[in-house]
PDB file of C-alpha atoms in Angstrom:
ATOM      1  CA  THR A1221     -24.469  39.386  43.429  1.00 93.00           C
ATOM      2  CA  ALA A1222     -21.801  41.768  43.039  1.00 94.00           C
ATOM      3  CA  PHE A1223     -24.106  44.474  42.165  1.00 95.00           C
ATOM      4  CA  ALA A1224     -26.668  43.215  45.197  1.00 93.00           C
ATOM      5  CA  GLN A1225     -23.238  43.762  47.436  1.00 93.00           C
ATOM      6  CA  ARG A1226     -22.646  47.373  45.613  1.00 91.00           C
ATOM      7  CA  LEU A1227     -26.024  48.098  46.507  1.00 92.00           C
ATOM      8  CA  LEU A1228     -25.420  47.096  50.622  1.00 90.00           C
ATOM      9  CA  SER A1229     -22.203  48.821  50.451  1.00 91.00           C
ATOM     10  CA  GLY A1230     -22.238  52.117  48.596  1.00 91.00           C
ATOM     11  CA  ASP A1231     -20.369  51.391  46.644  1.00 92.00           C
ATOM     12  CA  PHE A1232     -22.402  52.741  43.028  1.00 94.00           C
ATOM     13  CA  THR A1233     -22.581  55.385  41.048  1.00 94.00           C
ATOM     14  CA  LYS A1234     -25.374  57.485  40.567  1.00 95.00           C
ATOM     15  CA  GLN A1235     -26.257  55.690  36.694  1.00 94.00           C
ATOM     16  CA  ASP A1236     -25.985  52.344  38.719  1.00 95.00           C
ATOM     17  CA  TYR A1237     -28.833  53.339  41.531  1.00 96.00           C
ATOM     18  CA  LEU A1238     -30.984  55.193  38.661  1.00 96.00           C
ATOM     19  CA  ASN A1239     -30.623  51.804  36.501  1.00 96.00           C
ATOM     20  CA  TYR A1240     -31.807  49.704  39.577  1.00 96.00           C
ATOM     21  CA  LEU A1241     -34.178  52.324  39.873  1.00 97.00           C
ATOM     22  CA  MET A1242     -35.219  51.736  36.495  1.00 97.00           C
ATOM     23  CA  ALA A1243     -36.001  48.032  37.066  1.00 97.00           C
ATOM     24  CA  GLN A1244     -37.637  48.388  40.458  1.00 97.00           C
ATOM     25  CA  TYR A1245     -40.413  51.073  38.926  1.00 97.00           C
ATOM     26  CA  TYR A1246     -41.212  48.540  35.986  1.00 95.00           C
ATOM     27  CA  ILE A1247     -41.832  45.785  38.523  1.00 96.00           C
ATOM     28  CA  PHE A1248     -43.942  47.869  40.970  1.00 96.00           C
ATOM     29  CA  ASN A1249     -45.417  49.759  37.874  1.00 94.00           C
ATOM     30  CA  GLU A1250     -46.760  46.080  36.186  1.00 92.00           C
ATOM     31  CA  MET A1251     -47.970  45.183  40.030  1.00 92.00           C
ATOM     32  CA  GLU A1252     -50.029  48.046  40.823  1.00 93.00           C
ATOM     33  CA  ILE A1253     -50.795  49.517  37.478  1.00 81.00           C
ATOM     34  CA  GLY A1254     -52.362  46.428  36.232  1.00 63.00           C
ATOM     35  CA  PRO A1255     -56.040  45.827  35.461  1.00 62.00           C
ATOM     36  CA  VAL A1256     -56.165  43.942  38.563  1.00 65.00           C
ATOM     37  CA  THR A1257     -54.565  45.385  41.808  1.00 66.00           C
ATOM     38  CA  VAL A1258     -54.547  43.131  44.616  1.00 81.00           C
ATOM     39  CA  LEU A1259     -52.124  44.800  47.344  1.00 93.00           C
ATOM     40  CA  PRO A1260     -53.342  43.762  51.043  1.00 95.00           C
ATOM     41  CA  HIS A1261     -52.686  47.814  52.577  1.00 96.00           C
ATOM     42  CA  ALA A1262     -53.210  51.437  50.250  1.00 93.00           C
ATOM     43  CA  SER A1263     -49.828  52.347  51.593  1.00 96.00           C
ATOM     44  CA  LEU A1264     -47.983  50.201  50.161  1.00 97.00           C
ATOM     45  CA  PHE A1265     -48.167  52.001  46.118  1.00 96.00           C
ATOM     46  CA  ARG A1266     -44.806  52.582  45.325  1.00 97.00           C
ATOM     47  CA  CYS A1267     -44.808  53.759  42.139  1.00 95.00           C
ATOM     48  CA  GLU A1268     -45.009  56.955  42.787  1.00 96.00           C
ATOM     49  CA  SER A1269     -42.629  57.162  45.582  1.00 97.00           C
ATOM     50  CA  ILE A1270     -39.515  55.061  43.057  1.00 97.00           C
ATOM     51  CA  PHE A1271     -41.064  58.215  40.021  1.00 97.00           C
ATOM     52  CA  LYS A1272     -40.128  60.994  43.052  1.00 97.00           C
ATOM     53  CA  ASP A1273     -36.500  59.310  43.648  1.00 97.00           C
ATOM     54  CA  ILE A1274     -36.055  59.087  39.754  1.00 97.00           C
ATOM     55  CA  ALA A1275     -36.869  62.664  39.283  1.00 97.00           C
ATOM     56  CA  PHE A1276     -34.488  63.565  42.187  1.00 97.00           C
ATOM     57  CA  LEU A1277     -31.762  62.371  39.958  1.00 97.00           C
ATOM     58  CA  GLY A1278     -32.721  64.383  36.859  1.00 96.00           C
ATOM     59  CA  ALA A1279     -34.633  60.996  34.967  1.00 96.00           C
ATOM     60  CA  THR A1280     -37.879  60.075  34.159  1.00 95.00           C
ATOM     61  CA  PRO A1281     -39.197  56.386  34.393  1.00 93.00           C
ATOM     62  CA  ASP A1282     -38.492  55.147  30.661  1.00 90.00           C
ATOM     63  CA  LEU A1283     -39.724  51.163  30.849  1.00 84.00           C
ATOM     64  CA  PHE A1284     -37.080  50.923  27.930  1.00 85.00           C
ATOM     65  CA  LEU A1285     -34.013  51.071  29.981  1.00 86.00           C
ATOM     66  CA  ALA A1286     -35.095  48.696  32.434  1.00 91.00           C
ATOM     67  CA  PRO A1287     -32.897  45.417  31.920  1.00 95.00           C
ATOM     68  CA  LYS A1288     -34.416  42.561  30.069  1.00 96.00           C
ATOM     69  CA  SER A1289     -34.822  40.364  33.083  1.00 97.00           C
ATOM     70  CA  ALA A1290     -36.675  42.699  34.505  1.00 97.00           C
ATOM     71  CA  HIS A1291     -39.525  42.844  31.184  1.00 96.00           C
ATOM     72  CA  GLU A1292     -39.429  39.287  31.578  1.00 97.00           C
ATOM     73  CA  TYR A1293     -40.548  39.348  35.538  1.00 97.00           C
ATOM     74  CA  CYS A1294     -42.872  41.393  35.116  1.00 95.00           C
ATOM     75  CA  TYR A1295     -44.679  39.147  31.844  1.00 94.00           C
ATOM     76  CA  HIS A1296     -44.000  36.117  34.643  1.00 95.00           C
ATOM     77  CA  ILE A1297     -45.932  38.464  37.567  1.00 92.00           C
ATOM     78  CA  ARG A1298     -48.300  39.348  34.321  1.00 89.00           C
ATOM     79  CA  ILE A1299     -49.548  35.883  33.407  1.00 89.00           C
ATOM     80  CA  LEU A1300     -50.007  34.474  36.805  1.00 87.00           C
ATOM     81  CA  ARG A1301     -52.163  37.461  37.647  1.00 83.00           C
ATOM     82  CA  ASN A1302     -54.287  37.535  34.407  1.00 77.00           C
ATOM     83  CA  VAL A1303     -54.151  34.558  32.782  1.00 77.00           C
ATOM     84  CA  HIS A1304     -53.539  31.548  35.968  1.00 71.00           C
ATOM     85  CA  LYS A1305     -55.487  34.331  38.214  1.00 76.00           C
ATOM     86  CA  LYS A1306     -54.002  32.485  41.252  1.00 78.00           C
ATOM     87  CA  GLU A1307     -53.946  34.520  44.093  1.00 83.00           C
ATOM     88  CA  ASN A1308     -50.820  32.555  46.091  1.00 89.00           C
ATOM     89  CA  GLU A1309     -48.547  32.961  43.620  1.00 91.00           C
ATOM     90  CA  ASN A1310     -49.348  36.252  42.641  1.00 89.00           C
ATOM     91  CA  ASN A1311     -49.343  37.121  47.023  1.00 93.00           C
ATOM     92  CA  SER A1312     -46.017  35.308  46.596  1.00 95.00           C
ATOM     93  CA  HIS A1313     -44.872  38.413  44.454  1.00 95.00           C
ATOM     94  CA  ILE A1314     -46.620  41.107  46.517  1.00 95.00           C
ATOM     95  CA  TYR A1315     -44.372  39.161  50.159  1.00 97.00           C
ATOM     96  CA  LEU A1316     -41.371  39.041  48.323  1.00 97.00           C
ATOM     97  CA  ASN A1317     -41.051  42.907  46.595  1.00 97.00           C
ATOM     98  CA  TYR A1318     -42.206  44.337  49.473  1.00 97.00           C
ATOM     99  CA  LEU A1319     -41.367  43.221  52.500  1.00 96.00           C
ATOM    100  CA  GLY A1320     -38.090  42.992  50.889  1.00 93.00           C
ATOM    101  CA  LEU A1321     -38.052  46.843  50.441  1.00 94.00           C
ATOM    102  CA  MET A1322     -39.104  47.263  54.028  1.00 94.00           C
ATOM    103  CA  PHE A1323     -36.217  45.741  55.294  1.00 92.00           C
ATOM    104  CA  GLY A1324     -33.514  45.313  52.633  1.00 85.00           C
ATOM    105  CA  GLY A1325     -34.337  48.576  52.000  1.00 85.00           C
ATOM    106  CA  ALA A1326     -33.610  49.851  55.641  1.00 81.00           C
ATOM    107  CA  ILE A1327     -30.017  48.888  54.935  1.00 85.00           C
ATOM    108  CA  VAL A1328     -29.849  50.616  51.157  1.00 89.00           C
ATOM    109  CA  ALA A1329     -31.311  53.297  51.950  1.00 89.00           C
ATOM    110  CA  LYS A1330     -28.515  55.079  53.806  1.00 87.00           C
ATOM    111  CA  GLN A1331     -26.079  54.562  50.918  1.00 88.00           C
ATOM    112  CA  ILE A1332     -28.040  56.088  48.158  1.00 93.00           C
ATOM    113  CA  PRO A1333     -27.915  59.078  46.384  1.00 94.00           C
ATOM    114  CA  THR A1334     -31.706  60.126  46.088  1.00 95.00           C
ATOM    115  CA  GLU A1335     -34.307  60.754  49.375  1.00 94.00           C
ATOM    116  CA  GLY A1336     -34.892  57.163  49.357  1.00 94.00           C
ATOM    117  CA  ASN A1337     -39.097  58.080  48.995  1.00 96.00           C
ATOM    118  CA  MET A1338     -39.219  54.240  47.517  1.00 96.00           C
ATOM    119  CA  TYR A1339     -38.591  52.947  51.350  1.00 96.00           C
ATOM    120  CA  LYS A1340     -40.342  55.200  53.004  1.00 95.00           C
ATOM    121  CA  PHE A1341     -43.779  53.698  54.127  1.00 95.00           C
ATOM    122  CA  ASP A1342     -46.730  55.222  55.856  1.00 95.00           C
ATOM    123  CA  ASN A1343     -48.623  52.600  57.756  1.00 95.00           C
ATOM    124  CA  ARG A1344     -45.204  50.532  58.108  1.00 95.00           C
ATOM    125  CA  THR A1345     -46.319  48.057  61.101  1.00 96.00           C
ATOM    126  CA  GLU A1346     -49.782  47.906  59.491  1.00 97.00           C
ATOM    127  CA  CYS A1347     -48.309  47.017  55.891  1.00 97.00           C
ATOM    128  CA  ILE A1348     -46.310  44.241  57.296  1.00 97.00           C
ATOM    129  CA  LYS A1349     -49.002  42.696  59.214  1.00 98.00           C
ATOM    130  CA  SER A1350     -51.089  42.668  56.244  1.00 97.00           C
ATOM    131  CA  ILE A1351     -48.609  41.011  53.085  1.00 97.00           C
ATOM    132  CA  ARG A1352     -47.176  38.360  56.847  1.00 96.00           C
ATOM    133  CA  GLU A1353     -51.588  37.385  56.596  1.00 96.00           C
ATOM    134  CA  LEU A1354     -51.496  36.806  52.989  1.00 95.00           C
ATOM    135  CA  PRO A1355     -51.351  32.688  51.595  1.00 95.00           C
ATOM    136  CA  LEU A1356     -48.202  32.406  49.782  1.00 94.00           C
ATOM    137  CA  ASP A1357     -46.709  29.946  47.805  1.00 94.00           C
ATOM    138  CA  VAL A1358     -43.130  29.204  48.721  1.00 95.00           C
ATOM    139  CA  GLU A1359     -42.068  27.919  45.386  1.00 96.00           C
ATOM    140  CA  GLU A1360     -43.350  31.237  44.009  1.00 95.00           C
ATOM    141  CA  VAL A1361     -41.619  33.398  46.361  1.00 96.00           C
ATOM    142  CA  ASN A1362     -37.666  31.414  45.673  1.00 97.00           C
ATOM    143  CA  ARG A1363     -39.293  31.771  41.691  1.00 97.00           C
ATOM    144  CA  GLY A1364     -39.431  35.815  41.898  1.00 97.00           C
ATOM    145  CA  PHE A1365     -35.690  35.397  43.954  1.00 97.00           C
ATOM    146  CA  GLU A1366     -34.460  33.623  40.797  1.00 98.00           C
ATOM    147  CA  TYR A1367     -36.213  36.533  38.655  1.00 98.00           C
ATOM    148  CA  HIS A1368     -34.227  39.156  41.068  1.00 97.00           C
ATOM    149  CA  ILE A1369     -31.009  37.075  40.897  1.00 97.00           C
ATOM    150  CA  ARG A1370     -31.148  37.248  37.104  1.00 98.00           C
ATOM    151  CA  ILE A1371     -32.008  41.191  37.483  1.00 98.00           C
ATOM    152  CA  MET A1372     -29.069  42.317  39.849  1.00 97.00           C
ATOM    153  CA  GLU A1373     -26.602  40.273  37.540  1.00 97.00           C
ATOM    154  CA  GLU A1374     -27.861  42.038  34.353  1.00 97.00           C
ATOM    155  CA  LEU A1375     -27.312  45.461  36.228  1.00 97.00           C
ATOM    156  CA  GLU A1376     -23.560  44.753  36.840  1.00 96.00           C
ATOM    157  CA  ALA A1377     -23.246  43.702  33.462  1.00 95.00           C
ATOM    158  CA  MET A1378     -24.877  46.813  32.717  1.00 93.00           C
ATOM    159  CA  ARG A1379     -22.103  48.412  34.795  1.00 88.00           C
ATOM    160  CA  ASN A1380     -19.550  47.116  33.170  1.00 79.00           C
ATOM    161  CA  GLU A1381     -19.878  47.652  29.404  1.00 80.00           C
ATOM    162  CA  SER A1382     -20.325  51.613  30.278  1.00 64.00           C
TER     163      SER A1382
END
């Protein structure tokens, strides 16, 4: 998407990045703070790190500022975890989001206006290994990508509105 290309190239404003962080905070908050937290490694938790990056920009997390598509994605994750209780499908979103930060984040972190706490993982190799050992549902990973594409499109629309 255009917004993802901006992230990779560094062609974004502080407000663009703050909007992105708000979406990320909402997604990781859903995955970590929910009634059933099933992360395979203790060093994966990101909410506190994202909070620090948002604070660095002089803001506080506000879930109401996250794009509507991020809310829809979080609802999807919540239903999988709490209603359907399908481990492989839930694992698919862990795989997508945490590995995405570890690998794609290394590129984005070079361009950002914060300290990049969101991208700093203790025990990175162990974290990657723990995620790669999870059983997955490939169709659910693809569904997660579709949500992320919608989030990026909405972030681009928010940029164009301001």
